[in-house]
């Protein structure tokens, strides 16, 4: 499709401030897309209703993190004049769409969703005797069905393009299936099939935590946040996991599984060498040198720190500005939510028409029934 016809949409759960894994996995990409301008419309939203599916006992956590995520968005460079930025729960049409889409999805299909499976395994929702291994009967229905609500998030805006991490692939596939089922059953090609837009580098898809072990995640305490100070960030970078076999500087080092190098893969550009480490021409040369031996971890970490600061410093500065007027930030979200709601309402009208539940708009139906009862 023509890039200018794209409707780009994505969102984040407000369960904590955004970290640099979110940034390289999606946020940086969104700002680039926004600045390229090659799209018809772009939507970015805070998925609070989805966050509540597994935090329903803790609405305060979600409430507190709305502003964190909003500040992260605006500081990273999302521009409310170019992108519609809104809060999911303020669009009630999404709940209505979800309700109708529920008819189009089986329990078996949801149980096959790898993301839901993994999340359930992680959270260990309560199980009762005789329950299947993963899906205990103590599993809240809202959580189990959130892929359906995510399909509503996407289709309500007729999104064509969803820039997000690889972990969201099963969600997009689910949405595509719902679109196909809807259009097949109700006709009219009302809904649009979305496509995922993944980051182009592997390192950006699954940035490890500073412990090097797994994906960066708040619950594991291994994050570098967009909003943290240069000082905190430096301490975290200096404590990063590298290569346990690289004990003496002269020892050959390994770059595979070495978090410092994974971060460099995600953030380093050739011009950084000219600025901060002219001994090397590019990252491949630095890696080769590290593998030969003779390059200390502290030196590589200091290089990484400079590169991170170059990217994060403007974000920190913008954040300071936005923090000065928090009511204005809520106001931007409110304006975005009003604008988004208009679009979702138009789609819901199309959906109800296709499903023939638009009784009061359907003149023909009313006349037909009038004739039937007058005969
Ligand atoms: N599931 C996404 C996450 O956990 C958030 C999300 C909700 C989303 N609805 C979406 C992302 C629609 C893209 C499109 O980060």
mmCIF file of C-alpha atoms in Angstrom, residues 109-360:
data_model
loop_
_atom_site.group_PDB
_atom_site.id
_atom_site.type_symbol
_atom_site.label_atom_id
_atom_site.label_comp_id
_atom_site.label_asym_id
_atom_site.label_seq_id
_atom_site.Cartn_x
_atom_site.Cartn_y
_atom_site.Cartn_z
ATOM 1 C CA UNK A 109 -8.343 -19.945 19.750
ATOM 2 C CA UNK A 110 -7.626 -17.746 22.771
ATOM 3 C CA UNK A 111 -5.965 -20.651 24.541
ATOM 4 C CA UNK A 112 -3.561 -20.982 21.625
ATOM 5 C CA UNK A 113 -2.433 -17.359 21.878
ATOM 6 C CA UNK A 114 1.258 -17.634 22.879
ATOM 7 C CA UNK A 115 1.390 -14.182 24.482
ATOM 8 C CA UNK A 116 -1.602 -14.900 26.700
ATOM 9 C CA UNK A 117 -0.149 -18.315 27.562
ATOM 10 C CA UNK A 118 3.191 -16.854 28.581
ATOM 11 C CA UNK A 119 1.584 -14.075 30.610
ATOM 12 C CA UNK A 120 -0.655 -16.502 32.437
ATOM 13 C CA UNK A 121 2.286 -18.768 33.228
ATOM 14 C CA UNK A 122 4.161 -15.740 34.600
ATOM 15 C CA UNK A 123 1.296 -14.480 36.738
ATOM 16 C CA UNK A 124 0.168 -17.917 37.890
ATOM 17 C CA UNK A 125 -3.552 -17.170 38.068
ATOM 18 C CA UNK A 126 -5.222 -19.473 40.568
ATOM 19 C CA UNK A 127 -6.019 -23.008 39.558
ATOM 20 C CA UNK A 128 -8.477 -25.554 40.831
ATOM 21 C CA UNK A 129 -8.429 -29.302 40.761
ATOM 22 C CA UNK A 130 -8.933 -30.688 37.270
ATOM 23 C CA UNK A 131 -7.843 -27.450 35.619
ATOM 24 C CA UNK A 132 -5.797 -27.657 32.486
ATOM 25 C CA UNK A 133 -2.150 -26.887 32.911
ATOM 26 C CA UNK A 134 -2.044 -23.247 31.874
ATOM 27 C CA UNK A 135 -5.605 -22.008 31.952
ATOM 28 C CA UNK A 136 -6.915 -22.378 35.472
ATOM 29 C CA UNK A 137 -10.592 -21.710 36.071
ATOM 30 C CA UNK A 138 -9.496 -18.934 38.435
ATOM 31 C CA UNK A 139 -8.373 -16.977 35.393
ATOM 32 C CA UNK A 140 -10.357 -13.740 35.084
ATOM 33 C CA UNK A 141 -12.403 -13.625 31.881
ATOM 34 C CA UNK A 142 -11.299 -10.054 31.209
ATOM 35 C CA UNK A 143 -7.669 -11.061 31.103
ATOM 36 C CA UNK A 144 -8.374 -14.168 29.030
ATOM 37 C CA UNK A 145 -10.209 -12.137 26.405
ATOM 38 C CA UNK A 146 -7.931 -9.109 26.194
ATOM 39 C CA UNK A 147 -6.708 -10.102 22.707
ATOM 40 C CA UNK A 148 -10.279 -9.464 21.541
ATOM 41 C CA UNK A 149 -10.306 -6.039 23.104
ATOM 42 C CA UNK A 150 -6.940 -5.358 21.494
ATOM 43 C CA UNK A 151 -8.514 -6.202 18.124
ATOM 44 C CA UNK A 152 -11.113 -3.535 18.909
ATOM 45 C CA UNK A 153 -8.332 -1.046 19.763
ATOM 46 C CA UNK A 154 -6.862 -1.562 16.327
ATOM 47 C CA UNK A 155 -9.934 -1.952 14.120
ATOM 48 C CA UNK A 156 -11.901 0.923 15.660
ATOM 49 C CA UNK A 157 -9.450 3.225 13.894
ATOM 50 C CA UNK A 158 -9.199 1.088 10.727
ATOM 51 C CA UNK A 159 -5.469 0.903 11.444
ATOM 52 C CA UNK A 160 -3.356 -0.551 8.648
ATOM 53 C CA UNK A 161 -0.024 -0.462 10.430
ATOM 54 C CA UNK A 162 0.830 -1.304 14.034
ATOM 55 C CA UNK A 163 4.424 -0.481 15.046
ATOM 56 C CA UNK A 164 5.174 -2.668 18.028
ATOM 57 C CA UNK A 165 7.429 -5.374 19.440
ATOM 58 C CA UNK A 166 7.568 -8.972 18.246
ATOM 59 C CA UNK A 167 5.724 -10.073 21.398
ATOM 60 C CA UNK A 168 2.579 -8.435 19.960
ATOM 61 C CA UNK A 169 2.583 -10.568 16.795
ATOM 62 C CA UNK A 170 -0.015 -13.037 18.116
ATOM 63 C CA UNK A 171 -2.284 -10.088 18.977
ATOM 64 C CA UNK A 172 -2.126 -8.698 15.460
ATOM 65 C CA UNK A 173 -2.783 -12.171 14.010
ATOM 66 C CA UNK A 174 -5.815 -12.449 16.252
ATOM 67 C CA UNK A 175 -7.046 -9.065 15.062
ATOM 68 C CA UNK A 176 -6.604 -10.065 11.410
ATOM 69 C CA UNK A 177 -8.687 -13.207 12.004
ATOM 70 C CA UNK A 178 -11.438 -11.169 13.621
ATOM 71 C CA UNK A 179 -11.447 -8.720 10.701
ATOM 72 C CA UNK A 180 -11.717 -11.595 8.220
ATOM 73 C CA UNK A 181 -14.498 -13.299 10.145
ATOM 74 C CA UNK A 182 -16.413 -10.043 10.522
ATOM 75 C CA UNK A 183 -16.141 -9.064 6.876
ATOM 76 C CA UNK A 184 -17.046 -12.593 5.738
ATOM 77 C CA UNK A 185 -20.119 -12.865 7.951
ATOM 78 C CA UNK A 186 -21.451 -9.322 7.831
ATOM 79 C CA UNK A 187 -20.039 -8.176 4.478
ATOM 80 C CA UNK A 188 -19.311 -4.655 3.404
ATOM 81 C CA UNK A 189 -15.559 -4.850 4.015
ATOM 82 C CA UNK A 190 -16.169 -2.630 6.999
ATOM 83 C CA UNK A 191 -13.036 -3.622 8.906
ATOM 84 C CA UNK A 192 -9.422 -3.274 7.783
ATOM 85 C CA UNK A 193 -6.712 -5.920 8.235
ATOM 86 C CA UNK A 194 -3.774 -4.517 10.217
ATOM 87 C CA UNK A 195 -0.119 -5.306 9.645
ATOM 88 C CA UNK A 196 2.587 -5.332 12.297
ATOM 89 C CA UNK A 197 5.595 -3.039 11.777
ATOM 90 C CA UNK A 198 8.593 -4.477 13.615
ATOM 91 C CA UNK A 199 11.818 -2.634 14.440
ATOM 92 C CA UNK A 200 14.458 -3.421 11.810
ATOM 93 C CA UNK A 201 17.200 -4.572 14.199
ATOM 94 C CA UNK A 202 16.995 -7.777 16.228
ATOM 95 C CA UNK A 203 18.513 -6.035 19.276
ATOM 96 C CA UNK A 204 15.601 -3.583 19.307
ATOM 97 C CA UNK A 205 12.973 -6.291 19.382
ATOM 98 C CA UNK A 206 13.915 -7.746 22.691
ATOM 99 C CA UNK A 207 16.307 -5.518 24.575
ATOM 100 C CA UNK A 208 17.657 -7.454 27.584
ATOM 101 C CA UNK A 209 17.667 -6.003 31.074
ATOM 102 C CA UNK A 210 20.882 -4.678 32.608
ATOM 103 C CA UNK A 211 21.257 -8.126 34.211
ATOM 104 C CA UNK A 212 21.594 -9.505 30.672
ATOM 105 C CA UNK A 213 19.239 -12.318 31.547
ATOM 106 C CA UNK A 214 15.870 -11.586 30.110
ATOM 107 C CA UNK A 215 13.799 -8.905 28.494
ATOM 108 C CA UNK A 216 13.828 -5.553 30.227
ATOM 109 C CA UNK A 217 10.880 -5.573 32.578
ATOM 110 C CA UNK A 218 9.731 -3.554 35.548
ATOM 111 C CA UNK A 219 8.923 -6.623 37.628
ATOM 112 C CA UNK A 220 12.495 -7.884 37.251
ATOM 113 C CA UNK A 221 14.002 -4.547 38.319
ATOM 114 C CA UNK A 222 16.433 -4.573 35.402
ATOM 115 C CA UNK A 223 15.296 -1.457 33.523
ATOM 116 C CA UNK A 224 16.817 1.798 32.438
ATOM 117 C CA UNK A 225 13.941 4.288 32.349
ATOM 118 C CA UNK A 226 13.582 7.125 29.882
ATOM 119 C CA UNK A 227 12.788 9.440 32.763
ATOM 120 C CA UNK A 228 15.716 8.651 35.006
ATOM 121 C CA UNK A 229 18.631 10.999 35.630
ATOM 122 C CA UNK A 230 21.994 10.759 33.884
ATOM 123 C CA UNK A 231 23.465 9.865 37.270
ATOM 124 C CA UNK A 232 21.184 6.881 37.943
ATOM 125 C CA UNK A 233 21.666 5.753 34.379
ATOM 126 C CA UNK A 234 25.447 5.854 34.696
ATOM 127 C CA UNK A 235 25.354 3.650 37.801
ATOM 128 C CA UNK A 236 23.121 1.158 36.000
ATOM 129 C CA UNK A 237 25.314 1.059 32.909
ATOM 130 C CA UNK A 238 28.403 0.540 35.059
ATOM 131 C CA UNK A 239 26.702 -2.379 36.836
ATOM 132 C CA UNK A 240 25.676 -4.067 33.581
ATOM 133 C CA UNK A 241 26.181 -7.709 32.846
ATOM 134 C CA UNK A 242 28.885 -8.304 30.243
ATOM 135 C CA UNK A 243 30.845 -11.483 29.659
ATOM 136 C CA UNK A 244 31.627 -13.662 32.709
ATOM 137 C CA UNK A 245 34.625 -15.174 30.874
ATOM 138 C CA UNK A 246 36.191 -11.770 30.249
ATOM 139 C CA UNK A 247 38.080 -11.498 33.531
ATOM 140 C CA UNK A 248 41.336 -9.799 32.582
ATOM 141 C CA UNK A 249 41.388 -7.051 29.995
ATOM 142 C CA UNK A 250 43.696 -9.137 27.837
ATOM 143 C CA UNK A 251 41.248 -12.076 27.785
ATOM 144 C CA UNK A 252 39.231 -12.568 24.611
ATOM 145 C CA UNK A 253 35.679 -11.317 25.135
ATOM 146 C CA UNK A 254 32.319 -12.492 23.838
ATOM 147 C CA UNK A 255 29.774 -10.150 22.327
ATOM 148 C CA UNK A 256 26.969 -12.729 21.987
ATOM 149 C CA UNK A 257 24.729 -12.503 25.032
ATOM 150 C CA UNK A 258 26.753 -9.535 26.291
ATOM 151 C CA UNK A 259 24.130 -6.946 27.188
ATOM 152 C CA UNK A 260 26.479 -3.987 26.676
ATOM 153 C CA UNK A 261 26.969 -5.000 23.060
ATOM 154 C CA UNK A 262 23.270 -5.677 22.569
ATOM 155 C CA UNK A 263 22.585 -2.104 23.715
ATOM 156 C CA UNK A 264 25.271 -0.863 21.323
ATOM 157 C CA UNK A 265 23.534 -2.808 18.526
ATOM 158 C CA UNK A 266 20.350 -0.948 19.394
ATOM 159 C CA UNK A 267 21.763 2.550 19.914
ATOM 160 C CA UNK A 268 25.187 2.912 18.279
ATOM 161 C CA UNK A 269 25.640 4.645 14.929
ATOM 162 C CA UNK A 270 28.860 4.858 12.980
ATOM 163 C CA UNK A 271 29.217 8.598 13.649
ATOM 164 C CA UNK A 272 29.425 7.892 17.395
ATOM 165 C CA UNK A 273 32.907 6.469 16.876
ATOM 166 C CA UNK A 274 34.182 9.707 15.398
ATOM 167 C CA UNK A 275 32.768 11.587 18.368
ATOM 168 C CA UNK A 276 33.557 9.297 21.288
ATOM 169 C CA UNK A 277 35.982 6.539 20.283
ATOM 170 C CA UNK A 278 38.026 7.302 17.183
ATOM 171 C CA UNK A 279 40.225 4.196 17.687
ATOM 172 C CA UNK A 280 37.531 2.266 15.834
ATOM 173 C CA UNK A 281 35.690 2.932 12.599
ATOM 174 C CA UNK A 282 32.484 1.165 13.435
ATOM 175 C CA UNK A 283 30.774 -1.331 15.740
ATOM 176 C CA UNK A 284 32.001 -4.372 13.806
ATOM 177 C CA UNK A 285 35.591 -3.257 14.387
ATOM 178 C CA UNK A 286 34.996 -2.683 18.078
ATOM 179 C CA UNK A 287 33.402 -6.113 18.404
ATOM 180 C CA UNK A 288 36.335 -7.739 16.606
ATOM 181 C CA UNK A 289 38.754 -5.940 18.946
ATOM 182 C CA UNK A 290 36.807 -7.027 22.010
ATOM 183 C CA UNK A 291 36.789 -10.617 20.813
ATOM 184 C CA UNK A 292 40.549 -10.556 20.274
ATOM 185 C CA UNK A 293 41.096 -9.271 23.805
ATOM 186 C CA UNK A 294 42.660 -6.121 25.216
ATOM 187 C CA UNK A 295 39.542 -3.970 25.582
ATOM 188 C CA UNK A 296 38.192 -3.456 29.086
ATOM 189 C CA UNK A 297 34.485 -3.590 29.919
ATOM 190 C CA UNK A 298 34.596 -0.228 31.685
ATOM 191 C CA UNK A 299 35.776 1.444 28.499
ATOM 192 C CA UNK A 300 32.954 -0.080 26.467
ATOM 193 C CA UNK A 301 30.439 0.873 29.153
ATOM 194 C CA UNK A 302 31.652 4.481 29.154
ATOM 195 C CA UNK A 303 31.233 4.573 25.382
ATOM 196 C CA UNK A 304 27.701 3.178 25.724
ATOM 197 C CA UNK A 305 26.918 5.732 28.417
ATOM 198 C CA UNK A 306 27.900 8.618 26.116
ATOM 199 C CA UNK A 307 25.750 7.263 23.305
ATOM 200 C CA UNK A 308 22.765 6.759 25.603
ATOM 201 C CA UNK A 309 23.138 10.248 27.011
ATOM 202 C CA UNK A 310 23.265 11.755 23.544
ATOM 203 C CA UNK A 311 19.895 10.165 22.785
ATOM 204 C CA UNK A 312 18.278 10.592 26.211
ATOM 205 C CA UNK A 313 19.431 14.108 27.098
ATOM 206 C CA UNK A 314 16.977 15.904 24.766
ATOM 207 C CA UNK A 315 14.226 13.635 26.098
ATOM 208 C CA UNK A 316 15.101 14.533 29.699
ATOM 209 C CA UNK A 317 15.129 18.232 28.831
ATOM 210 C CA UNK A 318 11.712 18.122 27.135
ATOM 211 C CA UNK A 319 10.333 16.203 30.090
ATOM 212 C CA UNK A 320 11.391 18.975 32.459
ATOM 213 C CA UNK A 321 9.406 21.436 30.334
ATOM 214 C CA UNK A 322 6.249 19.287 30.252
ATOM 215 C CA UNK A 323 6.512 18.615 33.991
ATOM 216 C CA UNK A 324 6.119 22.349 34.602
ATOM 217 C CA UNK A 325 2.514 22.239 33.423
ATOM 218 C CA UNK A 326 0.926 18.887 34.267
ATOM 219 C CA UNK A 327 -2.682 20.135 33.852
ATOM 220 C CA UNK A 328 -1.772 21.036 30.254
ATOM 221 C CA UNK A 329 -0.592 17.476 29.678
ATOM 222 C CA UNK A 330 -3.939 16.100 30.898
ATOM 223 C CA UNK A 331 -5.617 18.615 28.641
ATOM 224 C CA UNK A 332 -3.722 17.316 25.618
ATOM 225 C CA UNK A 333 -4.835 13.774 26.507
ATOM 226 C CA UNK A 334 -8.409 14.924 26.861
ATOM 227 C CA UNK A 335 -8.394 16.664 23.483
ATOM 228 C CA UNK A 336 -6.846 13.576 21.896
ATOM 229 C CA UNK A 337 -9.466 11.349 23.508
ATOM 230 C CA UNK A 338 -12.313 13.483 22.152
ATOM 231 C CA UNK A 339 -10.818 13.372 18.640
ATOM 232 C CA UNK A 340 -10.191 9.616 18.830
ATOM 233 C CA UNK A 341 -13.698 8.971 20.046
ATOM 234 C CA UNK A 342 -15.165 10.543 16.918
ATOM 235 C CA UNK A 343 -13.254 8.124 14.728
ATOM 236 C CA UNK A 344 -14.155 5.073 16.821
ATOM 237 C CA UNK A 345 -17.810 6.115 16.866
ATOM 238 C CA UNK A 346 -17.892 6.310 13.062
ATOM 239 C CA UNK A 347 -16.477 2.785 12.817
ATOM 240 C CA UNK A 348 -18.962 1.520 15.391
ATOM 241 C CA UNK A 349 -21.765 2.978 13.255
ATOM 242 C CA UNK A 350 -20.444 1.048 10.233
ATOM 243 C CA UNK A 351 -20.166 -2.112 12.333
ATOM 244 C CA UNK A 352 -23.715 -1.845 13.664
ATOM 245 C CA UNK A 353 -25.032 -1.171 10.194
ATOM 246 C CA UNK A 354 -23.264 -4.249 8.807
ATOM 247 C CA UNK A 355 -24.620 -6.309 11.710
ATOM 248 C CA UNK A 356 -28.102 -4.910 11.081
ATOM 249 C CA UNK A 357 -28.461 -3.553 14.592
ATOM 250 C CA UNK A 358 -28.868 0.055 13.520
ATOM 251 C CA UNK A 359 -32.668 -0.179 13.845
ATOM 252 C CA UNK A 360 -33.465 3.503 14.186
#
